[in-house]
Coordinates of C-alpha atoms in Angstrom, one line a residue:
Chain B
X1 CA -15.7 22.0 19.7
X2 CA -17.1 25.1 18.1
X3 CA -15.0 26.5 15.3
X4 CA -12.5 28.7 17.0
X5 CA -10.5 31.4 15.3
X6 CA -6.7 31.1 15.6
X7 CA -5.2 33.4 18.2
X8 CA -2.0 33.6 19.9
X9 CA -3.7 32.7 23.1
X10 CA -4.9 29.3 21.8
X11 CA -2.8 26.5 23.6
X12 CA 0.1 24.8 21.7
X13 CA -0.8 21.3 20.7
X14 CA 2.6 20.5 19.3
X15 CA 5.8 22.1 20.4
X16 CA 9.1 21.5 18.7
X17 CA 12.1 22.3 20.7
X18 CA 15.7 22.6 19.2
X19 CA 15.1 19.7 16.8
X20 CA 17.7 18.5 14.5
X21 CA 16.8 16.0 11.7
X22 CA 19.5 13.8 10.1
X23 CA 19.8 10.7 8.1
X24 CA 22.9 9.1 9.7
X25 CA 25.7 11.8 9.4
X26 CA 23.9 13.9 6.8
X27 CA 22.0 16.7 8.5
X28 CA 18.7 17.7 6.9
X29 CA 17.6 20.5 9.1
X30 CA 18.9 21.9 12.4
X31 CA 17.8 24.0 15.3
X32 CA 14.0 23.9 14.6
X33 CA 11.8 25.4 17.3
X34 CA 8.2 26.3 16.8
X35 CA 4.7 25.7 18.1
X36 CA 1.6 24.5 16.4
X37 CA -1.4 26.0 18.1
X38 CA -4.9 24.6 18.5
X39 CA -7.2 25.4 15.5
X40 CA -4.4 26.7 13.2
X41 CA -3.7 25.6 9.7
X42 CA 0.0 25.3 10.0
X43 CA 2.0 25.3 6.9
X44 CA 5.4 23.7 6.7
X45 CA 6.9 25.1 3.5
X46 CA 10.2 25.4 1.6
X47 CA 11.8 24.4 -1.6
X48 CA 11.9 20.8 -2.9
X49 CA 14.3 18.6 -0.9
X50 CA 14.6 20.9 2.0
X51 CA 13.3 18.4 4.5
X52 CA 9.6 19.2 4.7
X53 CA 8.4 15.7 4.5
X54 CA 11.2 14.5 6.8
X55 CA 10.1 17.0 9.4
X56 CA 6.5 15.6 9.0
X57 CA 7.7 12.1 9.5
X58 CA 9.4 13.1 12.7
X59 CA 6.3 14.9 13.9
X60 CA 4.2 11.8 13.4
X61 CA 6.6 9.4 15.0
X62 CA 7.9 7.6 11.9
X63 CA 11.4 8.8 12.4
X64 CA 13.3 9.5 15.6
X65 CA 15.0 13.0 15.9
X66 CA 18.7 13.1 16.0
X67 CA 18.5 15.8 18.7
X68 CA 15.8 17.9 20.3
X69 CA 12.3 17.2 21.5
X70 CA 8.8 17.1 20.3
X71 CA 6.0 17.8 22.7
X72 CA 2.4 16.8 22.2
X73 CA 0.3 18.8 24.8
X74 CA 3.4 19.2 27.0
X75 CA 4.2 15.5 26.8
X76 CA 7.6 14.9 25.3
X77 CA 6.9 12.4 22.4
X78 CA 10.0 10.3 22.6
X79 CA 10.3 10.2 26.4
X80 CA 6.9 8.7 26.9
X81 CA 6.3 4.9 27.0
X82 CA 5.4 3.1 23.9
X83 CA 1.8 2.5 24.8
X84 CA 1.3 6.2 25.5
X85 CA 3.0 7.1 22.3
X86 CA 0.6 4.9 20.4
X87 CA -2.3 6.7 22.1
X88 CA -1.0 10.1 21.0
X89 CA -0.6 9.0 17.5
X90 CA -4.1 7.6 17.4
X91 CA -5.4 11.1 18.1
X92 CA -3.8 12.3 14.9
X93 CA -4.7 11.5 11.3
X94 CA -2.4 11.5 8.4
X95 CA -3.0 12.0 4.7
X96 CA 0.0 10.5 2.8
X97 CA 1.1 12.1 -0.5
X98 CA -0.5 9.5 -2.8
X99 CA -3.3 8.4 -0.4
X100 CA -1.5 5.2 0.7
X101 CA -4.8 3.3 0.6
X102 CA -4.4 -0.4 1.2
X103 CA -4.9 -1.7 -2.2
X104 CA -6.4 -5.1 -1.2
X105 CA -9.2 -3.5 0.6
X106 CA -12.3 -1.5 -0.7
X107 CA -12.6 2.2 0.2
X108 CA -15.2 1.2 2.9
X109 CA -12.8 -1.4 4.4
X110 CA -10.0 1.1 4.3
X111 CA -12.0 3.6 6.4
X112 CA -13.5 1.0 8.6
X113 CA -10.2 -0.7 9.6
X114 CA -9.1 1.9 12.3
X115 CA -12.8 2.1 13.6
X116 CA -12.9 -1.7 13.9
X117 CA -9.5 -1.8 15.6
X118 CA -9.8 1.0 18.1
X119 CA -13.5 1.4 19.0
X120 CA -16.1 -1.0 20.2
X121 CA -18.8 0.2 17.8
X122 CA -21.1 -2.4 16.2
X123 CA -20.7 -3.4 12.5
X124 CA -23.6 -1.3 11.5
X125 CA -22.5 1.8 13.4
X126 CA -19.1 1.5 11.7
X127 CA -20.7 1.2 8.3
X128 CA -22.8 4.3 9.0
X129 CA -19.7 6.2 10.1
X130 CA -17.8 5.0 7.0
X131 CA -20.5 6.0 4.6
X132 CA -20.7 9.5 6.3
X133 CA -17.0 10.0 6.1
X134 CA -17.0 9.1 2.5
X135 CA -19.9 11.4 1.9
X136 CA -18.0 14.3 3.6
X137 CA -15.1 13.9 1.1
X138 CA -17.6 13.7 -1.8
X139 CA -17.4 10.0 -2.4
X140 CA -20.8 8.8 -1.4
X141 CA -21.7 5.5 -3.1
X142 CA -18.0 4.5 -3.8
X143 CA -17.9 2.2 -0.7
X144 CA -17.3 -1.0 -2.6
X145 CA -14.7 0.3 -5.0
X146 CA -11.0 -0.8 -4.8
X147 CA -8.4 2.0 -4.7
X148 CA -7.1 0.9 -8.2
X149 CA -10.6 1.6 -9.6
X150 CA -10.7 5.3 -8.9
X151 CA -8.8 8.3 -10.0
X152 CA -5.8 9.8 -8.1
X153 CA -7.8 12.8 -6.8
X154 CA -10.5 10.4 -5.5
X155 CA -7.8 8.2 -3.8
X156 CA -6.5 11.3 -2.1
X157 CA -10.0 12.1 -0.9
X158 CA -10.6 8.6 0.3
X159 CA -7.3 8.8 2.1
X160 CA -8.5 11.8 3.8
X161 CA -11.7 10.0 4.8
X162 CA -9.5 7.3 6.4
X163 CA -7.4 9.8 8.1
X164 CA -10.5 11.3 9.7
X165 CA -12.0 7.9 10.7
X166 CA -11.1 8.3 14.3
X167 CA -12.1 12.0 14.6
X168 CA -8.5 13.1 15.1
X169 CA -7.7 16.3 16.9
X170 CA -4.7 17.0 14.6
X171 CA -4.7 16.2 10.9
X172 CA -1.3 16.1 8.9
X173 CA -1.4 16.5 5.2
X174 CA 1.7 15.6 3.1
X175 CA 1.6 17.5 -0.2
X176 CA -2.2 17.5 -0.4
X177 CA -2.4 19.2 -3.8
X178 CA 0.5 17.2 -5.4
X179 CA -0.7 15.5 -8.6
X180 CA -4.2 17.2 -8.5
X181 CA -5.6 19.6 -11.2
X182 CA -6.0 23.2 -9.9
X183 CA -9.7 22.8 -9.4
X184 CA -9.4 19.5 -7.4
X185 CA -6.6 21.0 -5.4
X186 CA -8.8 24.0 -4.7
X187 CA -11.6 21.8 -3.7
X188 CA -9.3 19.9 -1.3
X189 CA -8.1 23.2 0.2
X190 CA -11.7 24.2 0.8
X191 CA -12.5 20.9 2.4
X192 CA -9.4 21.3 4.7
X193 CA -10.8 24.8 5.8
X194 CA -14.3 23.4 6.2
X195 CA -13.0 20.6 8.4
X196 CA -10.9 23.1 10.6
X197 CA -13.9 25.4 11.0
X198 CA -16.5 22.8 11.7
X199 CA -14.5 20.3 13.8
X200 CA -12.0 22.7 15.3
X201 CA -9.2 20.3 14.1
X202 CA -5.7 21.5 14.2
X203 CA -4.2 21.0 10.7
X204 CA -0.6 20.7 9.7
X205 CA 0.1 20.9 5.9
X206 CA 3.4 20.2 4.1
X207 CA 3.3 21.9 0.8
X208 CA 5.2 24.1 -1.7
X209 CA 1.9 25.0 -3.5
X210 CA 1.8 28.8 -3.3
X211 CA -1.9 29.1 -3.9
X212 CA -2.7 26.9 -0.9
X213 CA -0.1 28.4 1.4
X214 CA -1.6 31.9 0.9
X215 CA -5.2 31.0 1.0
X216 CA -5.5 28.5 3.7
X217 CA -2.5 29.0 5.9
X218 CA -2.8 30.8 9.3
X219 CA 0.7 30.0 10.6
X220 CA 3.8 28.6 9.0
X221 CA 7.5 27.7 9.2
X222 CA 9.8 28.2 6.4
X223 CA 12.7 25.7 6.0
X224 CA 15.6 26.8 4.0
X225 CA 17.7 24.5 1.9
X226 CA 21.0 26.3 2.0
X227 CA 21.4 27.2 5.6
X228 CA 19.6 23.9 6.7
X229 CA 17.3 25.6 9.3
X230 CA 14.1 27.6 9.6
X231 CA 14.5 31.2 8.5
X232 CA 11.0 32.4 9.1
X233 CA 7.7 31.7 10.5
X234 CA 4.2 33.2 11.1
X235 CA 1.1 33.9 9.0
X236 CA 2.1 33.3 5.3
X237 CA 0.3 36.5 4.0
X238 CA 2.0 38.6 6.6
X239 CA 5.3 37.0 5.5
X240 CA 4.5 37.9 1.9
X241 CA 3.7 41.5 2.9
X242 CA 6.4 42.3 5.3
X243 CA 9.3 39.9 5.1
X244 CA 12.4 41.6 3.8
X245 CA 14.4 38.3 3.4
X246 CA 15.0 37.8 -0.3
X247 CA 14.8 33.9 0.0
X248 CA 11.3 34.2 1.4
X249 CA 10.2 36.9 -1.0
X250 CA 11.5 34.8 -4.0
X251 CA 9.7 31.8 -2.8
X252 CA 6.3 33.5 -2.0
X253 CA 6.3 35.5 -5.3
X254 CA 7.4 32.7 -7.5
X255 CA 10.7 34.3 -8.2
X256 CA 9.4 37.8 -8.8
X257 CA 10.4 40.2 -6.2
X258 CA 7.5 42.6 -6.2
X259 CA 4.2 42.5 -4.2
X260 CA 1.3 41.2 -6.2
Chain A
X1 CA -28.3 17.2 37.0
X2 CA -26.3 17.3 33.9
X3 CA -25.0 13.8 33.1
X4 CA -22.6 12.9 30.4
X5 CA -24.8 10.4 28.7
X6 CA -26.1 11.3 25.4
X7 CA -29.9 12.1 25.8
X8 CA -32.7 12.8 23.5
X9 CA -36.1 14.3 24.2
X10 CA -38.9 14.9 21.8
X11 CA -41.4 17.7 22.4
X12 CA -44.3 19.0 20.3
X13 CA -43.4 22.6 19.5
X14 CA -46.2 25.3 19.6
X15 CA -46.3 25.6 15.8
X16 CA -47.1 21.9 15.4
X17 CA -43.7 20.5 14.5
X18 CA -41.4 18.3 16.6
X19 CA -38.6 19.8 18.7
X20 CA -35.7 17.5 19.4
X21 CA -33.7 18.3 22.4
X22 CA -30.1 16.9 22.3
X23 CA -28.0 16.8 25.5
X24 CA -24.8 15.4 26.8
X25 CA -21.7 14.0 25.2
X26 CA -22.3 12.4 21.8
X27 CA -19.0 10.5 21.1
X28 CA -18.0 7.0 20.2
X29 CA -17.9 4.5 23.2
X30 CA -21.2 6.1 24.6
X31 CA -24.6 4.3 24.0
X32 CA -26.2 6.5 21.5
X33 CA -30.1 6.9 21.6
X34 CA -32.0 5.0 18.9
X35 CA -33.3 7.0 16.0
X36 CA -36.6 5.1 16.4
X37 CA -37.4 7.4 19.4
X38 CA -38.0 10.1 16.9
X39 CA -39.6 8.1 14.1
X40 CA -42.0 6.7 16.6
X41 CA -43.0 10.2 17.4
X42 CA -43.7 10.8 13.7
X43 CA -46.0 7.8 13.8
X44 CA -48.0 9.1 16.8
X45 CA -48.4 12.6 15.3
X46 CA -49.3 12.1 11.7
X47 CA -49.7 15.8 10.9
X48 CA -46.0 16.7 11.8
X49 CA -44.6 18.8 9.0
X50 CA -41.4 20.2 10.7
X51 CA -38.6 18.9 12.7
X52 CA -36.3 21.3 14.6
X53 CA -33.5 20.9 17.0
X54 CA -32.3 22.3 20.2
X55 CA -28.7 21.6 20.9
X56 CA -27.9 24.1 23.6
X57 CA -26.9 21.4 26.1
X58 CA -24.6 19.4 23.9
X59 CA -21.3 19.2 25.6
X60 CA -19.1 17.4 23.0
X61 CA -19.7 15.5 19.8
X62 CA -18.0 13.6 17.1
X63 CA -18.9 11.5 14.0
X64 CA -21.6 9.6 16.0
X65 CA -23.8 12.6 16.3
X66 CA -23.2 13.3 12.5
X67 CA -24.3 9.8 11.4
X68 CA -27.3 10.1 13.7
X69 CA -28.4 13.3 12.2
X70 CA -27.6 12.3 8.5
X71 CA -29.8 9.2 9.1
X72 CA -32.5 11.4 10.6
X73 CA -32.4 13.7 7.7
X74 CA -32.7 10.9 5.2
X75 CA -35.8 9.5 7.1
X76 CA -37.4 13.0 7.0
X77 CA -36.6 13.4 3.3
X78 CA -38.4 10.2 2.6
X79 CA -41.5 11.1 4.6
X80 CA -41.6 14.6 3.2
X81 CA -41.0 16.3 6.6
X82 CA -39.1 19.6 6.6
X83 CA -35.9 19.3 8.5
X84 CA -35.0 22.5 10.1
X85 CA -31.4 22.1 11.1
X86 CA -30.8 25.8 12.3
X87 CA -30.8 24.7 15.9
X88 CA -27.7 22.5 15.5
X89 CA -24.1 23.5 16.4
X90 CA -22.4 25.4 13.6
X91 CA -19.8 22.7 12.9
X92 CA -22.4 20.0 12.6
X93 CA -24.4 22.2 10.2
X94 CA -21.4 22.7 7.9
X95 CA -20.5 19.1 7.9
X96 CA -24.1 17.9 7.0
X97 CA -24.0 20.4 4.1
X98 CA -20.7 18.9 3.0
X99 CA -22.1 15.3 3.3
X100 CA -25.2 16.1 1.2
X101 CA -23.2 18.4 -1.3
X102 CA -22.3 15.6 -3.6
X103 CA -25.0 13.2 -4.8
X104 CA -24.4 9.5 -4.2
X105 CA -22.7 7.8 -7.1
X106 CA -25.0 4.9 -7.2
X107 CA -25.8 5.3 -10.9
X108 CA -22.3 4.2 -11.8
X109 CA -22.7 0.6 -12.6
X110 CA -20.2 -1.7 -10.7
X111 CA -19.4 -4.8 -12.6
X112 CA -18.7 -8.4 -11.3
X113 CA -20.4 -8.2 -7.9
X114 CA -23.5 -10.2 -7.2
X115 CA -23.4 -12.2 -10.4
X116 CA -24.9 -15.6 -11.0
X117 CA -22.7 -18.7 -10.9
X118 CA -23.2 -19.3 -14.6
X119 CA -22.1 -15.8 -15.5
X120 CA -19.0 -16.2 -13.4
X121 CA -18.2 -19.6 -15.1
X122 CA -18.6 -18.0 -18.4
X123 CA -16.5 -15.1 -17.4
X124 CA -13.7 -17.2 -16.1
X125 CA -13.7 -19.3 -19.3
X126 CA -13.4 -16.1 -21.4
X127 CA -10.7 -14.8 -19.1
X128 CA -8.7 -18.1 -19.7
X129 CA -8.9 -17.7 -23.4
X130 CA -7.8 -14.1 -23.2
X131 CA -5.0 -15.3 -20.8
X132 CA -3.9 -17.9 -23.2
X133 CA -3.8 -15.4 -25.9
X134 CA -1.7 -13.1 -23.8
X135 CA 0.7 -16.0 -23.1
X136 CA 1.2 -16.8 -26.7
X137 CA 1.6 -13.1 -27.5
X138 CA 4.3 -12.8 -24.9
X139 CA 6.0 -16.0 -26.2
X140 CA 6.0 -14.4 -29.7
X141 CA 7.5 -11.2 -28.5
X142 CA 10.2 -13.1 -26.7
X143 CA 11.1 -15.0 -29.8
X144 CA 11.2 -11.8 -31.9
X145 CA 13.4 -10.3 -29.2
X146 CA 15.7 -13.3 -29.2
X147 CA 16.0 -13.1 -33.0
X148 CA 16.9 -9.3 -32.5
X149 CA 19.5 -10.3 -29.9
X150 CA 21.1 -12.8 -32.3
X151 CA 21.2 -10.3 -35.2
X152 CA 22.6 -7.6 -32.8
X153 CA 19.6 -5.4 -33.1
X154 CA 18.2 -5.7 -29.5
X155 CA 18.5 -2.8 -27.3
X156 CA 19.6 -3.8 -23.7
X157 CA 22.5 -3.1 -21.3
X158 CA 25.0 -5.8 -21.3
X159 CA 25.9 -4.8 -17.7
X160 CA 22.4 -6.1 -16.8
X161 CA 23.2 -9.5 -18.2
X162 CA 26.3 -9.7 -15.9
X163 CA 24.2 -8.5 -13.0
X164 CA 21.6 -11.2 -13.6
X165 CA 24.2 -13.9 -14.2
X166 CA 25.6 -13.0 -10.7
X167 CA 22.2 -13.0 -9.2
X168 CA 21.1 -16.5 -10.6
X169 CA 24.5 -18.2 -10.8
X170 CA 27.0 -17.7 -7.9
X171 CA 24.4 -16.4 -5.5
X172 CA 22.4 -19.6 -5.9
X173 CA 25.2 -21.9 -5.1
X174 CA 24.7 -22.3 -1.4
X175 CA 21.1 -23.4 -1.7
X176 CA 21.8 -25.6 -4.7
X177 CA 24.6 -27.2 -2.6
X178 CA 22.4 -27.9 0.3
X179 CA 19.5 -29.3 -1.7
X180 CA 21.5 -31.5 -4.1
X181 CA 23.7 -33.0 -1.4
X182 CA 20.6 -33.9 0.5
X183 CA 18.9 -35.3 -2.6
X184 CA 22.0 -37.5 -3.2
X185 CA 21.8 -38.7 0.4
X186 CA 18.2 -39.5 0.1
X187 CA 18.6 -41.5 -3.1
X188 CA 21.4 -43.4 -1.6
X189 CA 19.5 -44.2 1.5
X190 CA 16.3 -45.2 -0.3
X191 CA 18.3 -47.5 -2.8
X192 CA 20.5 -49.0 -0.1
X193 CA 17.6 -50.5 1.8
X194 CA 16.8 -52.6 -1.3
X195 CA 20.2 -53.2 -2.6
X196 CA 21.7 -54.6 0.5
X197 CA 19.1 -57.3 0.5
X198 CA 21.0 -58.6 -2.6
X199 CA 24.4 -57.7 -1.3
X200 CA 24.6 -55.2 -4.2
X201 CA 25.5 -52.1 -2.1
X202 CA 28.0 -51.1 -4.8
X203 CA 25.3 -50.4 -7.2
X204 CA 24.3 -47.4 -5.1
X205 CA 26.9 -45.5 -7.0
X206 CA 25.2 -46.3 -10.3
X207 CA 21.8 -45.3 -8.8
X208 CA 22.9 -42.0 -7.4
X209 CA 25.1 -41.2 -10.4
X210 CA 22.6 -42.0 -13.1
X211 CA 19.6 -40.5 -11.0
X212 CA 21.4 -37.3 -10.4
X213 CA 23.0 -36.8 -13.9
X214 CA 19.9 -37.7 -16.0
X215 CA 17.1 -36.4 -13.8
X216 CA 17.4 -35.2 -10.3
X217 CA 20.2 -32.6 -10.9
X218 CA 18.4 -30.8 -13.5
X219 CA 14.9 -31.0 -11.9
X220 CA 16.0 -29.9 -8.4
X221 CA 18.0 -26.9 -9.7
X222 CA 15.0 -26.0 -11.8
X223 CA 12.6 -26.1 -8.9
X224 CA 15.0 -24.2 -6.8
X225 CA 15.4 -21.5 -9.5
X226 CA 11.7 -21.3 -10.1
X227 CA 11.1 -20.5 -6.4
X228 CA 14.2 -18.2 -6.0
X229 CA 14.8 -16.4 -9.3
X230 CA 11.4 -16.9 -11.2
X231 CA 9.6 -15.3 -8.3
X232 CA 12.2 -12.5 -8.1
X233 CA 11.8 -11.7 -11.8
X234 CA 8.0 -11.6 -11.5
X235 CA 8.3 -9.3 -8.5
X236 CA 10.9 -7.0 -10.0
X237 CA 8.9 -6.5 -13.2
X238 CA 5.6 -6.3 -11.3
X239 CA 6.8 -3.5 -9.1
X240 CA 8.3 -1.8 -12.2
X241 CA 4.9 -1.9 -13.7
X242 CA 3.4 -0.3 -10.6
X243 CA 5.9 2.5 -10.8
X244 CA 5.2 3.1 -14.5
X245 CA 8.8 2.3 -15.3
X246 CA 7.6 -0.1 -18.1
X247 CA 5.5 2.6 -19.5
X248 CA 8.5 4.9 -19.4
X249 CA 10.5 2.4 -21.5
X250 CA 7.8 2.0 -24.0
X251 CA 7.4 5.8 -24.6
X252 CA 11.1 6.1 -25.2
X253 CA 10.8 3.5 -28.0
X254 CA 12.7 0.9 -26.1
X255 CA 11.0 -2.5 -26.1
X256 CA 10.5 -3.6 -22.5
X257 CA 10.9 -7.2 -23.7
X258 CA 14.4 -6.5 -25.1
X259 CA 15.4 -4.3 -22.2
X260 CA 14.1 -6.3 -19.3
X261 CA 13.1 -9.8 -20.3
X262 CA 16.0 -10.7 -22.7
X263 CA 18.8 -10.3 -20.3
X264 CA 17.0 -12.3 -17.7
X265 CA 16.3 -15.1 -20.0
X266 CA 19.8 -15.1 -21.4
X267 CA 21.4 -15.0 -17.8
X268 CA 19.3 -17.9 -16.6
X269 CA 19.7 -20.1 -19.7
X270 CA 23.5 -19.7 -19.4
X271 CA 23.6 -20.3 -15.7
X272 CA 21.1 -23.2 -15.4
X273 CA 23.3 -25.9 -17.0
X274 CA 26.3 -24.9 -14.9
X275 CA 24.2 -25.1 -11.8
X276 CA 22.8 -28.4 -12.9
X277 CA 26.4 -29.8 -13.6
X278 CA 27.3 -28.5 -10.1
X279 CA 24.2 -30.1 -8.6
X280 CA 25.1 -33.5 -10.2
X281 CA 28.5 -33.5 -8.6
X282 CA 27.1 -32.4 -5.2
X283 CA 24.4 -35.1 -5.4
X284 CA 27.1 -37.8 -6.2
X285 CA 29.1 -36.5 -3.2
X286 CA 26.0 -36.9 -1.0
X287 CA 25.6 -40.5 -2.3
X288 CA 29.2 -41.1 -1.5
X289 CA 28.7 -40.0 2.1
X290 CA 26.1 -42.6 2.6
X291 CA 28.1 -45.3 0.6
X292 CA 31.3 -44.7 2.4
X293 CA 29.9 -43.8 5.7
X294 CA 27.2 -46.4 6.2
X295 CA 27.6 -49.2 3.7
X296 CA 31.3 -49.8 4.2
X297 CA 32.3 -49.2 0.7
X298 CA 35.7 -47.7 0.2
X299 CA 36.2 -44.3 -1.5
X300 CA 38.1 -45.8 -4.5
X301 CA 35.4 -48.5 -5.0
X302 CA 32.7 -45.9 -5.0
X303 CA 34.6 -43.7 -7.4
X304 CA 35.5 -46.3 -9.9
X305 CA 32.0 -47.7 -9.8
X306 CA 30.5 -44.2 -10.5
X307 CA 33.0 -43.6 -13.3
X308 CA 32.1 -46.9 -14.9
X309 CA 28.3 -46.3 -14.6
X310 CA 28.2 -42.8 -16.1
X311 CA 28.9 -41.8 -19.6
X312 CA 29.2 -38.3 -21.1
X313 CA 25.8 -38.9 -22.7
X314 CA 24.1 -39.1 -19.3
X315 CA 25.4 -35.7 -18.3
X316 CA 24.3 -34.2 -21.7
X317 CA 20.8 -35.6 -21.2
X318 CA 20.5 -33.6 -17.9
X319 CA 22.2 -30.6 -19.2
X320 CA 20.0 -30.2 -22.2
X321 CA 16.9 -30.6 -19.9
X322 CA 18.2 -27.9 -17.5
X323 CA 18.7 -25.5 -20.4
X324 CA 15.2 -26.1 -21.4
X325 CA 13.9 -25.6 -17.8
X326 CA 16.0 -22.3 -17.6
X327 CA 14.1 -20.9 -20.6
X328 CA 10.8 -21.9 -19.1
X329 CA 11.4 -20.6 -15.6
X330 CA 12.7 -17.2 -17.0
X331 CA 9.8 -16.9 -19.3
X332 CA 7.2 -17.8 -16.7
X333 CA 8.7 -15.3 -14.3
X334 CA 9.0 -12.5 -16.8
X335 CA 5.5 -13.2 -18.3
X336 CA 3.8 -13.1 -14.8
X337 CA 5.7 -10.0 -14.0
X338 CA 4.9 -8.2 -17.2
X339 CA 1.3 -9.2 -16.7
X340 CA 1.0 -8.1 -13.2
X341 CA -1.7 -5.6 -12.1
X342 CA -0.8 -2.2 -10.7
X343 CA -1.3 -2.7 -7.0
X344 CA 0.9 -4.2 -4.2
X345 CA -1.4 -7.2 -3.9
X346 CA -1.2 -7.9 -7.6
X347 CA 2.7 -8.0 -7.4
X348 CA 2.5 -10.7 -4.7
X349 CA 0.0 -12.6 -6.9
X350 CA 2.3 -12.3 -9.8
X351 CA 5.3 -13.7 -7.9
X352 CA 3.0 -16.7 -6.7
X353 CA 1.8 -17.3 -10.2
X354 CA 5.3 -17.2 -11.5
X355 CA 6.4 -20.0 -9.2
X356 CA 3.3 -22.1 -9.9
X357 CA 3.5 -21.7 -13.7
X358 CA 7.2 -22.3 -13.6
X359 CA 7.0 -25.6 -11.7
X360 CA 4.0 -26.8 -13.9
X361 CA 6.0 -26.1 -17.1
X362 CA 9.0 -27.8 -15.6
X363 CA 7.2 -31.1 -14.9
X364 CA 5.3 -31.2 -18.0
X365 CA 8.4 -30.6 -20.2
X366 CA 10.3 -33.1 -18.1
X367 CA 7.6 -35.7 -19.0
X368 CA 7.7 -34.8 -22.7
X369 CA 11.5 -34.8 -22.8
X370 CA 11.7 -38.2 -21.1
X371 CA 9.4 -39.8 -23.6
X372 CA 11.3 -38.3 -26.4
X373 CA 14.6 -39.5 -25.0
X374 CA 13.0 -42.9 -24.6
X375 CA 11.8 -43.1 -28.1
X376 CA 15.2 -42.1 -29.6
X377 CA 16.9 -44.5 -27.2
X378 CA 19.1 -41.8 -25.7

């Protein structure tokens, strides 16, 4: 569990093979193949509407792929029985775009729900873990607040506390910095890095926020809107420095072509 | 020798502090040692100034170890004992720093928890007054909006009106048919038991006809529409509020009452009397089924008797009532929707409130109208 640095030798936690995403007849992305390795911060990037969130929804089992396979630790996700699939999903945590906190529950109840459902911890032990998780995201003392009583940034952090409730091995983030001011966004990025380093969690981030991509990302896949497939992958900084593809250059330099 | 169970051992270290050895797997589903094992050691050795850790033999850990250590650190802070965390795994160290990085927000007062009963009663009463004010305000807005509508200055989309007319007219027909035929049947059944005792079965036609036209047709359609359309209005407007769509209208200088409430009220007021008239005939049909089917009346007999019993005035009484109910149901639905909170639970509450308010208003206005009709001998 010690913070391990990403290297090509670390095992793949998620492997995507020849995946095609589609809503009915309309193809969103095709021929996606990549691996997400243990301990990486893996960025799924691309312009608006290119299917980043759709890809994420496929990875976490909300949508069924049109073609191709998704492997979790070498187990094909859609070919395993339902019970096993639930078990795989339970080892992941997801932070939705706007937090997706249950509005009729307090923050503490939100975080406690998965713990109460899936562990046999006592009430007191759950309360302690809940307080600790909220403290980790900087929300100590907000246990009894309802989601509607706190700001958007706080809701997002509370959502992260809930995603981490079961100590997931893989954490998914859908646009973590959307709707946050630069300082809060930076703080959330720092938190993501801290979590990765201290818990060794594998992290998958869907984002188009350049600052996040370049500062926290250690691996990535770039989805293109026009050709409807992935056109690059690898360490985002390396992509910025080495890629010759004008589409990637334009994206990573905000439209300017030169290196910064 | 190495077992998986989480283990704890407390040693006195040579410099006079306590050294805590942590071993094994510290994860959920394991029985975690009690923190008192350490605090007891404090009590035995009063002069302990330092607490340090040895975690070489920890195999795996998760939140459980963290909560244990955070608790321990708190106890140490209270007792003024220095907590030397250097011996802990790197990851744990970082997370503990993170957990203590932001001070607890206890100083922010949080209202309306743990108040006395008296306080709550007072609060409830004040809320009622505010609520009544809001209802009046909304009513006023609606009246202004209606006056703008009649002078042609209201901003709305006429296609919306047609949409709502379809929604609360034709689409409500199946359920109105079912309910009013059944109500006609029930009236006829209940009446027939009494009337056959006098051999006056033929008066079933009067009973059902008058009952439906003057009262039940209007009342039943109103109750159906309160449950069906009033709730839908509240839910639509409530979720628009959650999405900030209503704010968007306001900031564009479009009155949300004109744009959203007005078309709904107009559609429902137009459709309600039509539905009511339809319900009247369906109810009479239901009565006829019982009269002809069970009481051996002929179709012509029943028809002539109904025709003789009913005057246009009886239908008008019911139709006027139903128009009033239409306004009330639409206003109740829209008011609760516009007043909804900004969460999914609040939208559900708004829909429930819309139905309850709608039905209460219907029954109260029914009572008032009946008294007025009676006084004027209508």
